[in-house]
Structures are given as C-alpha cells and as structure tokens.
Amino acid sequence: MEIIRNPRSRLSLLLILVAIHSFCVGVGLIIRPAELMQLFGFGTCYERFFPTQGGVFHIVMVVAYLMAAINVDENHSLIIFSIIVKIMATVFLFIYFIAVEQIWLVLMSGFSDGLMGMAIYVALLLYLKSKKKPEFIKNQI
C-alpha cells in the first residue's frame, strides 16, 4: 500500500487513527454505561461532571490530531504537541495505577498512550528524514 510506504501519508494516517481512538474514548467517558465501566474495573460513579469533562477533553484533542494530520507539512508544532500529550498521559496513567488504584484499564491505557506517542515520534522522524533527501531519490522510493 502506497499510504504505508509514503512517510508523510503514514504520519497523517497515524494521527487520524489516534484521533479516532481519542474520539471513542471521549464518547465512552461522556456516556459511561455503568455495566461497561464495571467490566473495565471501575466502580460506580454518580458524579457526572469530571468524567464528562475528561470526555470533552479527548474530543478537543481529536481536533488537534486532525489539524496536524490534514497538513503535516505546516503543523509540526501540533505533531510535537501530540507527542507531548501522549507522554504526559502515559506518565499520569502509570503514576495513577501505581500510587492510587490498580485498575487494569488504566495500566493498559498507559501502555497504549505510550505506544501511540512513540509511533507518532518515529513516524515524524521518518517523515523529516525523507524530506532531506534529494528530489531524484525521493521519486525513486
């Protein structure tokens, strides 16, 4: 597939996939079906504001990820911001799991955010490296 071989397209696709993930997490936090939350290891939470706020934050991040994905060439700051967000989320989730409550989904979310952040970082490096090649080499790849 050409989209996977092209570093720019690969970075853009990755950011779109991260945006889809964040949208799903955001909607899940807003809706929060009790049975599903218990299945994921969370207790019953009757307070709605903070989980909903977390869901809205995830959806706001969707906008940032999509803005970066749509114009990779001019949105390096948003891509770097996306990496920073994933690093901060990873650190927060691991600390929460270790120091507060051992919920398996929190641990898995820490690993998945860390992997997404690393994937964006590697994809960005490969994209930047591909831009430094002479034009005749780029056309051969």
Short mmCIF file of N, CA, C and O in Angstrom, two decimals:
data_model
loop_
_atom_site.label_atom_id
_atom_site.label_comp_id
_atom_site.label_asym_id
_atom_site.label_seq_id
_atom_site.Cartn_x
_atom_site.Cartn_y
_atom_site.Cartn_z
N MET A 1 0.84 -1.19 0.00
CA MET A 1 0.00 0.00 0.00
C MET A 1 0.88 1.25 0.00
O MET A 1 1.79 1.39 0.81
N GLU A 2 0.57 2.12 -0.90
CA GLU A 2 1.35 3.36 -1.05
C GLU A 2 1.27 4.25 0.19
O GLU A 2 2.25 4.88 0.56
N ILE A 3 0.14 4.28 0.83
CA ILE A 3 -0.03 5.15 2.01
C ILE A 3 0.92 4.75 3.14
O ILE A 3 1.40 5.59 3.89
N ILE A 4 1.23 3.46 3.25
CA ILE A 4 2.13 2.98 4.30
C ILE A 4 3.59 3.27 3.94
O ILE A 4 4.41 3.57 4.80
N ARG A 5 3.93 3.23 2.66
CA ARG A 5 5.31 3.47 2.23
C ARG A 5 5.68 4.94 2.22
O ARG A 5 6.85 5.28 2.38
N ASN A 6 4.73 5.80 2.03
CA ASN A 6 4.99 7.24 1.98
C ASN A 6 5.04 7.80 3.41
O ASN A 6 4.03 7.76 4.11
N PRO A 7 6.20 8.32 3.86
CA PRO A 7 6.32 8.78 5.24
C PRO A 7 5.32 9.87 5.63
O PRO A 7 4.81 9.87 6.75
N ARG A 8 5.02 10.77 4.72
CA ARG A 8 4.05 11.84 5.01
C ARG A 8 2.66 11.26 5.20
O ARG A 8 1.96 11.57 6.15
N SER A 9 2.25 10.39 4.28
CA SER A 9 0.93 9.76 4.36
C SER A 9 0.81 8.86 5.59
O SER A 9 -0.23 8.81 6.23
N ARG A 10 1.89 8.16 5.91
CA ARG A 10 1.90 7.28 7.08
C ARG A 10 1.71 8.09 8.36
O ARG A 10 0.93 7.72 9.23
N LEU A 11 2.41 9.22 8.48
CA LEU A 11 2.27 10.08 9.65
C LEU A 11 0.85 10.62 9.74
O LEU A 11 0.23 10.62 10.81
N SER A 12 0.31 11.05 8.62
CA SER A 12 -1.05 11.57 8.59
C SER A 12 -2.06 10.49 9.00
O SER A 12 -2.96 10.74 9.81
N LEU A 13 -1.91 9.28 8.44
CA LEU A 13 -2.80 8.17 8.78
C LEU A 13 -2.72 7.84 10.27
O LEU A 13 -3.74 7.63 10.92
N LEU A 14 -1.52 7.82 10.80
CA LEU A 14 -1.33 7.53 12.22
C LEU A 14 -2.06 8.55 13.09
O LEU A 14 -2.75 8.20 14.05
N LEU A 15 -1.94 9.82 12.75
CA LEU A 15 -2.62 10.87 13.50
C LEU A 15 -4.15 10.73 13.40
O LEU A 15 -4.87 10.97 14.37
N ILE A 16 -4.63 10.31 12.25
CA ILE A 16 -6.07 10.08 12.08
C ILE A 16 -6.52 8.91 12.96
O ILE A 16 -7.57 8.99 13.62
N LEU A 17 -5.73 7.85 13.00
CA LEU A 17 -6.08 6.70 13.86
C LEU A 17 -6.06 7.08 15.34
O LEU A 17 -6.94 6.66 16.10
N VAL A 18 -5.10 7.90 15.74
CA VAL A 18 -5.05 8.38 17.13
C VAL A 18 -6.27 9.24 17.41
O VAL A 18 -6.88 9.16 18.49
N ALA A 19 -6.69 10.05 16.43
CA ALA A 19 -7.88 10.89 16.59
C ALA A 19 -9.13 10.02 16.78
O ALA A 19 -9.98 10.30 17.63
N ILE A 20 -9.24 8.95 16.00
CA ILE A 20 -10.39 8.04 16.13
C ILE A 20 -10.39 7.41 17.52
O ILE A 20 -11.45 7.32 18.16
N HIS A 21 -9.23 6.97 17.98
CA HIS A 21 -9.12 6.38 19.32
C HIS A 21 -9.57 7.39 20.37
O HIS A 21 -10.37 7.07 21.26
N SER A 22 -9.08 8.62 20.29
CA SER A 22 -9.45 9.65 21.27
C SER A 22 -10.94 9.97 21.22
O SER A 22 -11.57 10.21 22.25
N PHE A 23 -11.51 9.98 20.03
CA PHE A 23 -12.95 10.23 19.91
C PHE A 23 -13.74 9.13 20.62
O PHE A 23 -14.68 9.41 21.36
N CYS A 24 -13.35 7.88 20.40
CA CYS A 24 -14.05 6.76 21.04
C CYS A 24 -13.92 6.83 22.56
O CYS A 24 -14.90 6.62 23.29
N VAL A 25 -12.71 7.13 23.05
CA VAL A 25 -12.51 7.26 24.50
C VAL A 25 -13.36 8.42 25.03
O VAL A 25 -14.01 8.30 26.07
N GLY A 26 -13.37 9.53 24.30
CA GLY A 26 -14.15 10.69 24.73
C GLY A 26 -15.63 10.39 24.83
O GLY A 26 -16.28 10.70 25.84
N VAL A 27 -16.18 9.76 23.82
CA VAL A 27 -17.60 9.40 23.84
C VAL A 27 -17.86 8.41 24.97
O VAL A 27 -18.86 8.52 25.70
N GLY A 28 -16.95 7.46 25.16
CA GLY A 28 -17.11 6.49 26.25
C GLY A 28 -17.14 7.17 27.61
O GLY A 28 -17.93 6.80 28.48
N LEU A 29 -16.28 8.16 27.81
CA LEU A 29 -16.26 8.88 29.09
C LEU A 29 -17.53 9.71 29.29
O LEU A 29 -17.99 9.87 30.42
N ILE A 30 -18.06 10.23 28.22
CA ILE A 30 -19.29 11.03 28.33
C ILE A 30 -20.49 10.14 28.61
O ILE A 30 -21.30 10.42 29.48
N ILE A 31 -20.61 9.04 27.89
CA ILE A 31 -21.77 8.14 28.04
C ILE A 31 -21.65 7.28 29.29
O ILE A 31 -22.61 7.12 30.03
N ARG A 32 -20.50 6.68 29.51
CA ARG A 32 -20.18 5.85 30.68
C ARG A 32 -21.27 4.86 31.09
O ARG A 32 -21.81 4.95 32.20
N PRO A 33 -21.58 3.88 30.29
CA PRO A 33 -22.54 2.87 30.74
C PRO A 33 -21.99 2.14 31.96
O PRO A 33 -20.85 1.69 31.96
N ALA A 34 -22.79 2.07 33.02
CA ALA A 34 -22.34 1.51 34.31
C ALA A 34 -21.78 0.10 34.16
O ALA A 34 -20.74 -0.23 34.74
N GLU A 35 -22.47 -0.76 33.39
CA GLU A 35 -22.03 -2.14 33.25
C GLU A 35 -20.66 -2.21 32.57
O GLU A 35 -19.80 -3.01 32.93
N LEU A 36 -20.48 -1.38 31.57
CA LEU A 36 -19.21 -1.35 30.84
C LEU A 36 -18.08 -0.84 31.73
O LEU A 36 -16.98 -1.39 31.74
N MET A 37 -18.35 0.18 32.53
CA MET A 37 -17.33 0.73 33.42
C MET A 37 -16.91 -0.32 34.46
O MET A 37 -15.73 -0.44 34.77
N GLN A 38 -17.88 -1.07 34.97
CA GLN A 38 -17.55 -2.13 35.93
C GLN A 38 -16.74 -3.23 35.26
O GLN A 38 -15.82 -3.78 35.86
N LEU A 39 -17.07 -3.56 34.02
CA LEU A 39 -16.31 -4.56 33.27
C LEU A 39 -14.85 -4.12 33.11
O LEU A 39 -13.94 -4.94 33.16
N PHE A 40 -14.62 -2.82 32.95
CA PHE A 40 -13.26 -2.28 32.78
C PHE A 40 -12.56 -2.05 34.11
O PHE A 40 -11.45 -1.55 34.15
N GLY A 41 -13.19 -2.40 35.23
CA GLY A 41 -12.53 -2.33 36.52
C GLY A 41 -12.83 -1.10 37.35
O GLY A 41 -12.24 -0.89 38.39
N PHE A 42 -13.75 -0.26 36.89
CA PHE A 42 -14.10 0.95 37.62
C PHE A 42 -15.33 0.69 38.49
O PHE A 42 -16.18 -0.12 38.14
N GLY A 43 -15.42 1.41 39.59
CA GLY A 43 -16.58 1.32 40.45
C GLY A 43 -17.70 2.21 39.92
O GLY A 43 -17.57 2.85 38.88
N THR A 44 -18.78 2.26 40.64
CA THR A 44 -19.90 3.12 40.28
C THR A 44 -19.57 4.56 40.62
O THR A 44 -19.10 4.86 41.71
N CYS A 45 -19.78 5.44 39.67
CA CYS A 45 -19.53 6.87 39.87
C CYS A 45 -20.81 7.62 39.54
O CYS A 45 -21.30 7.57 38.41
N TYR A 46 -21.36 8.30 40.54
CA TYR A 46 -22.63 9.00 40.33
C TYR A 46 -22.41 10.44 39.88
O TYR A 46 -23.29 11.06 39.33
N GLU A 47 -21.22 10.95 40.12
CA GLU A 47 -20.90 12.32 39.74
C GLU A 47 -20.60 12.33 38.24
O GLU A 47 -19.85 11.51 37.73
N ARG A 48 -21.19 13.23 37.48
CA ARG A 48 -21.08 13.22 36.02
C ARG A 48 -20.10 14.25 35.46
O ARG A 48 -19.59 14.07 34.37
N PHE A 49 -19.85 15.34 36.20
CA PHE A 49 -19.11 16.45 35.61
C PHE A 49 -17.69 16.08 35.19
O PHE A 49 -17.30 16.29 34.03
N PHE A 50 -16.88 15.55 36.09
CA PHE A 50 -15.47 15.31 35.76
C PHE A 50 -15.27 14.22 34.70
O PHE A 50 -14.44 14.40 33.80
N PRO A 51 -15.99 13.11 34.74
CA PRO A 51 -15.84 12.16 33.63
C PRO A 51 -16.27 12.77 32.28
O PRO A 51 -15.61 12.53 31.26
N THR A 52 -17.33 13.57 32.31
CA THR A 52 -17.78 14.22 31.07
C THR A 52 -16.75 15.24 30.60
O THR A 52 -16.45 15.34 29.41
N GLN A 53 -16.17 15.98 31.54
CA GLN A 53 -15.12 16.93 31.19
C GLN A 53 -13.94 16.20 30.55
O GLN A 53 -13.36 16.67 29.56
N GLY A 54 -13.55 15.05 31.09
CA GLY A 54 -12.48 14.25 30.51
C GLY A 54 -12.83 13.80 29.09
O GLY A 54 -11.98 13.78 28.20
N GLY A 55 -14.10 13.45 28.89
CA GLY A 55 -14.55 13.05 27.55
C GLY A 55 -14.48 14.19 26.57
O GLY A 55 -14.03 14.03 25.42
N VAL A 56 -14.90 15.37 27.01
CA VAL A 56 -14.83 16.55 26.14
C VAL A 56 -13.37 16.88 25.81
O VAL A 56 -13.04 17.22 24.67
N PHE A 57 -12.47 16.76 26.81
CA PHE A 57 -11.05 17.00 26.56
C PHE A 57 -10.54 16.06 25.46
O PHE A 57 -9.79 16.49 24.57
N HIS A 58 -10.91 14.79 25.52
CA HIS A 58 -10.47 13.85 24.48
C HIS A 58 -10.98 14.28 23.11
O HIS A 58 -10.26 14.17 22.11
N ILE A 59 -12.20 14.76 23.05
CA ILE A 59 -12.76 15.20 21.77
C ILE A 59 -12.07 16.48 21.28
O ILE A 59 -11.83 16.64 20.08
N VAL A 60 -11.70 17.37 22.19
CA VAL A 60 -10.92 18.56 21.81
C VAL A 60 -9.58 18.11 21.21
O VAL A 60 -9.12 18.67 20.21
N MET A 61 -8.97 17.09 21.80
CA MET A 61 -7.70 16.59 21.26
C MET A 61 -7.88 16.01 19.86
O MET A 61 -6.95 16.07 19.04
N VAL A 62 -9.06 15.48 19.56
CA VAL A 62 -9.34 14.99 18.21
C VAL A 62 -9.12 16.11 17.21
O VAL A 62 -8.54 15.90 16.14
N VAL A 63 -9.57 17.31 17.55
CA VAL A 63 -9.40 18.46 16.65
C VAL A 63 -7.91 18.72 16.40
O VAL A 63 -7.49 18.91 15.26
N ALA A 64 -7.11 18.69 17.45
CA ALA A 64 -5.66 18.92 17.29
C ALA A 64 -5.02 17.84 16.43
O ALA A 64 -4.22 18.13 15.54
N TYR A 65 -5.36 16.57 16.69
CA TYR A 65 -4.80 15.48 15.91
C TYR A 65 -5.18 15.59 14.43
O TYR A 65 -4.35 15.38 13.55
N LEU A 66 -6.43 15.93 14.18
CA LEU A 66 -6.88 16.05 12.78
C LEU A 66 -6.27 17.26 12.09
O LEU A 66 -5.93 17.18 10.90
N MET A 67 -6.12 18.37 12.80
CA MET A 67 -5.45 19.53 12.20
C MET A 67 -4.02 19.17 11.81
O MET A 67 -3.55 19.56 10.73
N ALA A 68 -3.34 18.43 12.68
CA ALA A 68 -1.97 18.00 12.36
C ALA A 68 -1.97 17.04 11.18
O ALA A 68 -1.12 17.13 10.30
N ALA A 69 -2.94 16.13 11.14
CA ALA A 69 -2.99 15.12 10.07
C ALA A 69 -3.31 15.73 8.72
O ALA A 69 -2.77 15.30 7.70
N ILE A 70 -4.15 16.74 8.71
CA ILE A 70 -4.58 17.35 7.44
C ILE A 70 -3.43 18.09 6.76
O ILE A 70 -3.31 18.05 5.54
N ASN A 71 -2.59 18.75 7.56
CA ASN A 71 -1.48 19.50 6.97
C ASN A 71 -0.19 19.21 7.74
O ASN A 71 0.29 20.04 8.51
N VAL A 72 0.36 18.03 7.50
CA VAL A 72 1.57 17.58 8.19
C VAL A 72 2.74 18.54 7.92
O VAL A 72 3.54 18.82 8.81
N ASP A 73 2.80 19.07 6.71
CA ASP A 73 3.93 19.92 6.32
C ASP A 73 4.02 21.21 7.14
O ASP A 73 5.11 21.69 7.40
N GLU A 74 2.91 21.74 7.55
CA GLU A 74 2.92 23.04 8.23
C GLU A 74 2.51 22.98 9.70
O GLU A 74 2.45 24.01 10.36
N ASN A 75 2.24 21.79 10.21
CA ASN A 75 1.77 21.68 11.60
C ASN A 75 2.71 20.85 12.48
O ASN A 75 2.26 20.06 13.30
N HIS A 76 4.00 21.07 12.33
CA HIS A 76 4.96 20.34 13.16
C HIS A 76 4.73 20.60 14.64
O HIS A 76 4.89 19.70 15.47
N SER A 77 4.35 21.82 14.98
CA SER A 77 4.10 22.14 16.40
C SER A 77 2.95 21.30 16.96
O SER A 77 3.03 20.82 18.09
N LEU A 78 1.90 21.11 16.18
CA LEU A 78 0.78 20.28 16.65
C LEU A 78 1.19 18.81 16.75
O LEU A 78 0.71 18.10 17.64
N ILE A 79 2.07 18.38 15.87
CA ILE A 79 2.53 16.99 15.94
C ILE A 79 3.38 16.80 17.20
O ILE A 79 3.21 15.82 17.93
N ILE A 80 4.27 17.74 17.46
CA ILE A 80 5.08 17.67 18.68
C ILE A 80 4.18 17.77 19.91
O ILE A 80 4.37 17.05 20.88
N PHE A 81 3.18 18.65 19.86
CA PHE A 81 2.21 18.76 20.95
C PHE A 81 1.52 17.41 21.17
O PHE A 81 1.33 16.98 22.32
N SER A 82 1.17 16.72 20.11
CA SER A 82 0.52 15.41 20.21
C SER A 82 1.43 14.40 20.92
O SER A 82 0.97 13.62 21.76
N ILE A 83 2.71 14.44 20.61
CA ILE A 83 3.67 13.55 21.27
C ILE A 83 3.75 13.89 22.75
O ILE A 83 3.72 13.00 23.61
N ILE A 84 3.82 15.17 23.07
CA ILE A 84 3.89 15.61 24.47
C ILE A 84 2.64 15.18 25.23
O ILE A 84 2.73 14.69 26.36
N VAL A 85 1.48 15.32 24.62
CA VAL A 85 0.22 14.91 25.26
C VAL A 85 0.26 13.43 25.57
O VAL A 85 -0.13 13.00 26.67
N LYS A 86 0.73 12.63 24.64
CA LYS A 86 0.78 11.18 24.85
C LYS A 86 1.79 10.81 25.94
O LYS A 86 1.54 9.92 26.75
N ILE A 87 2.92 11.52 26.00
CA ILE A 87 3.91 11.26 27.06
C ILE A 87 3.31 11.62 28.42
O ILE A 87 3.41 10.85 29.38
N MET A 88 2.67 12.78 28.50
CA MET A 88 2.07 13.21 29.78
C MET A 88 0.97 12.25 30.20
O MET A 88 0.84 11.92 31.39
N ALA A 89 0.16 11.80 29.26
CA ALA A 89 -0.91 10.85 29.58
C ALA A 89 -0.32 9.54 30.09
O ALA A 89 -0.81 8.97 31.07
N THR A 90 0.75 9.08 29.45
CA THR A 90 1.40 7.84 29.87
C THR A 90 1.92 7.95 31.30
O THR A 90 1.67 7.07 32.13
N VAL A 91 2.62 9.03 31.58
CA VAL A 91 3.16 9.24 32.93
C VAL A 91 2.03 9.31 33.95
O VAL A 91 2.07 8.65 34.99
N PHE A 92 1.00 10.08 33.66
CA PHE A 92 -0.14 10.20 34.58
C PHE A 92 -0.78 8.84 34.84
O PHE A 92 -1.04 8.47 35.99
N LEU A 93 -1.04 8.09 33.78
CA LEU A 93 -1.73 6.81 33.94
C LEU A 93 -0.90 5.80 34.74
O LEU A 93 -1.43 5.10 35.60
N PHE A 94 0.40 5.76 34.48
CA PHE A 94 1.26 4.84 35.25
C PHE A 94 1.34 5.26 36.71
O PHE A 94 1.27 4.40 37.60
N ILE A 95 1.48 6.54 36.97
CA ILE A 95 1.52 7.01 38.36
C ILE A 95 0.20 6.71 39.05
O ILE A 95 0.17 6.24 40.19
N TYR A 96 -0.91 6.96 38.38
CA TYR A 96 -2.23 6.68 38.97
C TYR A 96 -2.35 5.19 39.30
O TYR A 96 -2.80 4.83 40.38
N PHE A 97 -1.94 4.35 38.36
CA PHE A 97 -2.03 2.91 38.58
C PHE A 97 -1.17 2.48 39.76
O PHE A 97 -1.61 1.69 40.60
N ILE A 98 0.04 2.98 39.86
CA ILE A 98 0.96 2.58 40.92
C ILE A 98 0.57 3.16 42.27
O ILE A 98 0.56 2.46 43.28
N ALA A 99 0.20 4.45 42.29
CA ALA A 99 0.03 5.15 43.56
C ALA A 99 -1.40 5.25 44.06
O ALA A 99 -1.61 5.45 45.26
N VAL A 100 -2.38 5.11 43.18
CA VAL A 100 -3.75 5.36 43.61
C VAL A 100 -4.60 4.10 43.59
O VAL A 100 -5.10 3.66 44.62
N GLU A 101 -4.79 3.53 42.39
CA GLU A 101 -5.70 2.39 42.28
C GLU A 101 -5.28 1.51 41.11
O GLU A 101 -5.05 2.01 40.00
N GLN A 102 -5.19 0.22 41.35
CA GLN A 102 -4.72 -0.72 40.33
C GLN A 102 -5.89 -1.20 39.46
O GLN A 102 -6.36 -2.33 39.60
N ILE A 103 -6.29 -0.36 38.55
CA ILE A 103 -7.35 -0.68 37.59
C ILE A 103 -6.65 -1.11 36.30
O ILE A 103 -5.84 -0.36 35.74
N TRP A 104 -6.98 -2.30 35.83
CA TRP A 104 -6.26 -2.85 34.67
C TRP A 104 -6.39 -1.98 33.44
O TRP A 104 -5.45 -1.87 32.65
N LEU A 105 -7.53 -1.33 33.22
CA LEU A 105 -7.70 -0.49 32.04
C LEU A 105 -6.81 0.76 32.10
O LEU A 105 -6.34 1.23 31.07
N VAL A 106 -6.56 1.26 33.30
CA VAL A 106 -5.66 2.40 33.46
C VAL A 106 -4.25 2.00 33.02
O VAL A 106 -3.57 2.73 32.28
N LEU A 107 -3.81 0.82 33.45
CA LEU A 107 -2.49 0.33 33.05
C LEU A 107 -2.41 0.12 31.54
O LEU A 107 -1.45 0.56 30.89
N MET A 108 -3.42 -0.50 30.96
CA MET A 108 -3.44 -0.74 29.52
C MET A 108 -3.48 0.59 28.75
O MET A 108 -2.84 0.73 27.70
N SER A 109 -4.22 1.55 29.28
CA SER A 109 -4.27 2.87 28.65
C SER A 109 -2.91 3.54 28.69
O SER A 109 -2.52 4.23 27.73
N GLY A 110 -2.18 3.36 29.78
CA GLY A 110 -0.83 3.90 29.87
C GLY A 110 0.07 3.32 28.79
O GLY A 110 0.80 4.05 28.12
N PHE A 111 0.01 1.99 28.63
CA PHE A 111 0.81 1.36 27.59
C PHE A 111 0.39 1.82 26.20
O PHE A 111 1.23 2.12 25.35
N SER A 112 -0.93 1.89 25.96
CA SER A 112 -1.38 2.27 24.62
C SER A 112 -1.04 3.73 24.30
O SER A 112 -0.63 4.04 23.18
N ASP A 113 -1.18 4.62 25.27
CA ASP A 113 -0.81 6.02 25.03
C ASP A 113 0.69 6.13 24.78
O ASP A 113 1.14 6.89 23.91
N GLY A 114 1.48 5.37 25.53
CA GLY A 114 2.93 5.38 25.31
C GLY A 114 3.29 4.88 23.92
O GLY A 114 4.13 5.47 23.23
N LEU A 115 2.63 3.81 23.49
CA LEU A 115 2.89 3.28 22.14
C LEU A 115 2.46 4.26 21.06
O LEU A 115 3.16 4.44 20.05
N MET A 116 1.31 4.92 21.27
CA MET A 116 0.86 5.91 20.28
C MET A 116 1.85 7.07 20.20
O MET A 116 2.18 7.54 19.10
N GLY A 117 2.30 7.54 21.35
CA GLY A 117 3.27 8.64 21.36
C GLY A 117 4.56 8.26 20.66
O GLY A 117 5.11 9.04 19.87
N MET A 118 5.07 7.05 20.94
CA MET A 118 6.29 6.59 20.28
C MET A 118 6.08 6.42 18.77
O MET A 118 6.97 6.76 17.98
N ALA A 119 4.93 5.91 18.39
CA ALA A 119 4.64 5.72 16.97
C ALA A 119 4.60 7.07 16.24
O ALA A 119 5.14 7.20 15.13
N ILE A 120 3.96 8.05 16.85
CA ILE A 120 3.93 9.39 16.23
C ILE A 120 5.34 9.95 16.12
O ILE A 120 5.73 10.51 15.09
N TYR A 121 6.14 9.79 17.19
CA TYR A 121 7.52 10.28 17.20
C TYR A 121 8.34 9.64 16.08
O TYR A 121 9.02 10.33 15.31
N VAL A 122 8.28 8.32 15.97
CA VAL A 122 9.04 7.61 14.93
C VAL A 122 8.55 8.02 13.55
O VAL A 122 9.35 8.28 12.64
N ALA A 123 7.24 8.10 13.36
CA ALA A 123 6.69 8.50 12.07
C ALA A 123 7.12 9.92 11.70
O ALA A 123 7.43 10.20 10.54
N LEU A 124 7.16 10.81 12.69
CA LEU A 124 7.62 12.18 12.44
C LEU A 124 9.09 12.18 12.04
O LEU A 124 9.48 12.86 11.07
N LEU A 125 9.92 11.42 12.76
CA LEU A 125 11.35 11.36 12.41
C LEU A 125 11.56 10.83 11.00
O LEU A 125 12.36 11.37 10.23
N LEU A 126 10.84 9.78 10.64
CA LEU A 126 10.97 9.21 9.29
C LEU A 126 10.49 10.19 8.23
O LEU A 126 11.08 10.30 7.15
N TYR A 127 9.43 10.91 8.53
CA TYR A 127 8.93 11.92 7.60
C TYR A 127 9.96 13.03 7.42
O TYR A 127 10.26 13.42 6.28
N LEU A 128 10.52 13.54 8.51
CA LEU A 128 11.51 14.61 8.42
C LEU A 128 12.77 14.13 7.69
O LEU A 128 13.35 14.87 6.89
N LYS A 129 13.15 12.89 7.93
CA LYS A 129 14.31 12.32 7.24
C LYS A 129 14.05 12.22 5.74
O LYS A 129 14.93 12.50 4.93
N SER A 130 12.84 11.86 5.36
CA SER A 130 12.51 11.72 3.94
C SER A 130 12.53 13.06 3.22
O SER A 130 12.80 13.13 2.02
N LYS A 131 12.26 14.13 3.93
CA LYS A 131 12.25 15.47 3.32
C LYS A 131 13.66 15.96 3.00
O LYS A 131 13.83 16.82 2.16
N LYS A 132 14.68 15.40 3.65
CA LYS A 132 16.05 15.85 3.46
C LYS A 132 16.72 15.18 2.26
O LYS A 132 17.81 15.56 1.87
N LYS A 133 16.07 14.19 1.67
CA LYS A 133 16.66 13.50 0.52
C LYS A 133 16.56 14.38 -0.72
O LYS A 133 15.59 15.12 -0.89
N PRO A 134 17.53 14.27 -1.61
CA PRO A 134 17.42 14.99 -2.88
C PRO A 134 16.18 14.54 -3.64
O PRO A 134 15.73 13.41 -3.51
N GLU A 135 15.65 15.42 -4.45
CA GLU A 135 14.38 15.17 -5.14
C GLU A 135 14.43 13.91 -5.99
O GLU A 135 13.49 13.14 -6.04
N PHE A 136 15.55 13.64 -6.68
CA PHE A 136 15.60 12.48 -7.56
C PHE A 136 15.56 11.18 -6.76
O PHE A 136 15.08 10.16 -7.24
N ILE A 137 16.04 11.18 -5.54
CA ILE A 137 15.98 9.97 -4.69
C ILE A 137 14.56 9.77 -4.18
O ILE A 137 14.06 8.66 -4.16
N LYS A 138 13.90 10.85 -3.80
CA LYS A 138 12.52 10.75 -3.29
C LYS A 138 11.61 10.12 -4.34
O LYS A 138 10.75 9.33 -4.02
N ASN A 139 11.82 10.48 -5.60
CA ASN A 139 10.95 9.96 -6.66
C ASN A 139 11.19 8.48 -6.93
O ASN A 139 10.34 7.83 -7.50
N GLN A 140 12.32 7.95 -6.53
CA GLN A 140 12.65 6.55 -6.74
C GLN A 140 12.06 5.64 -5.65
O GLN A 140 11.97 4.45 -5.83
N ILE A 141 11.70 6.20 -4.52
CA ILE A 141 11.23 5.38 -3.39
C ILE A 141 9.75 5.12 -3.49
O ILE A 141 8.97 5.83 -3.95
#
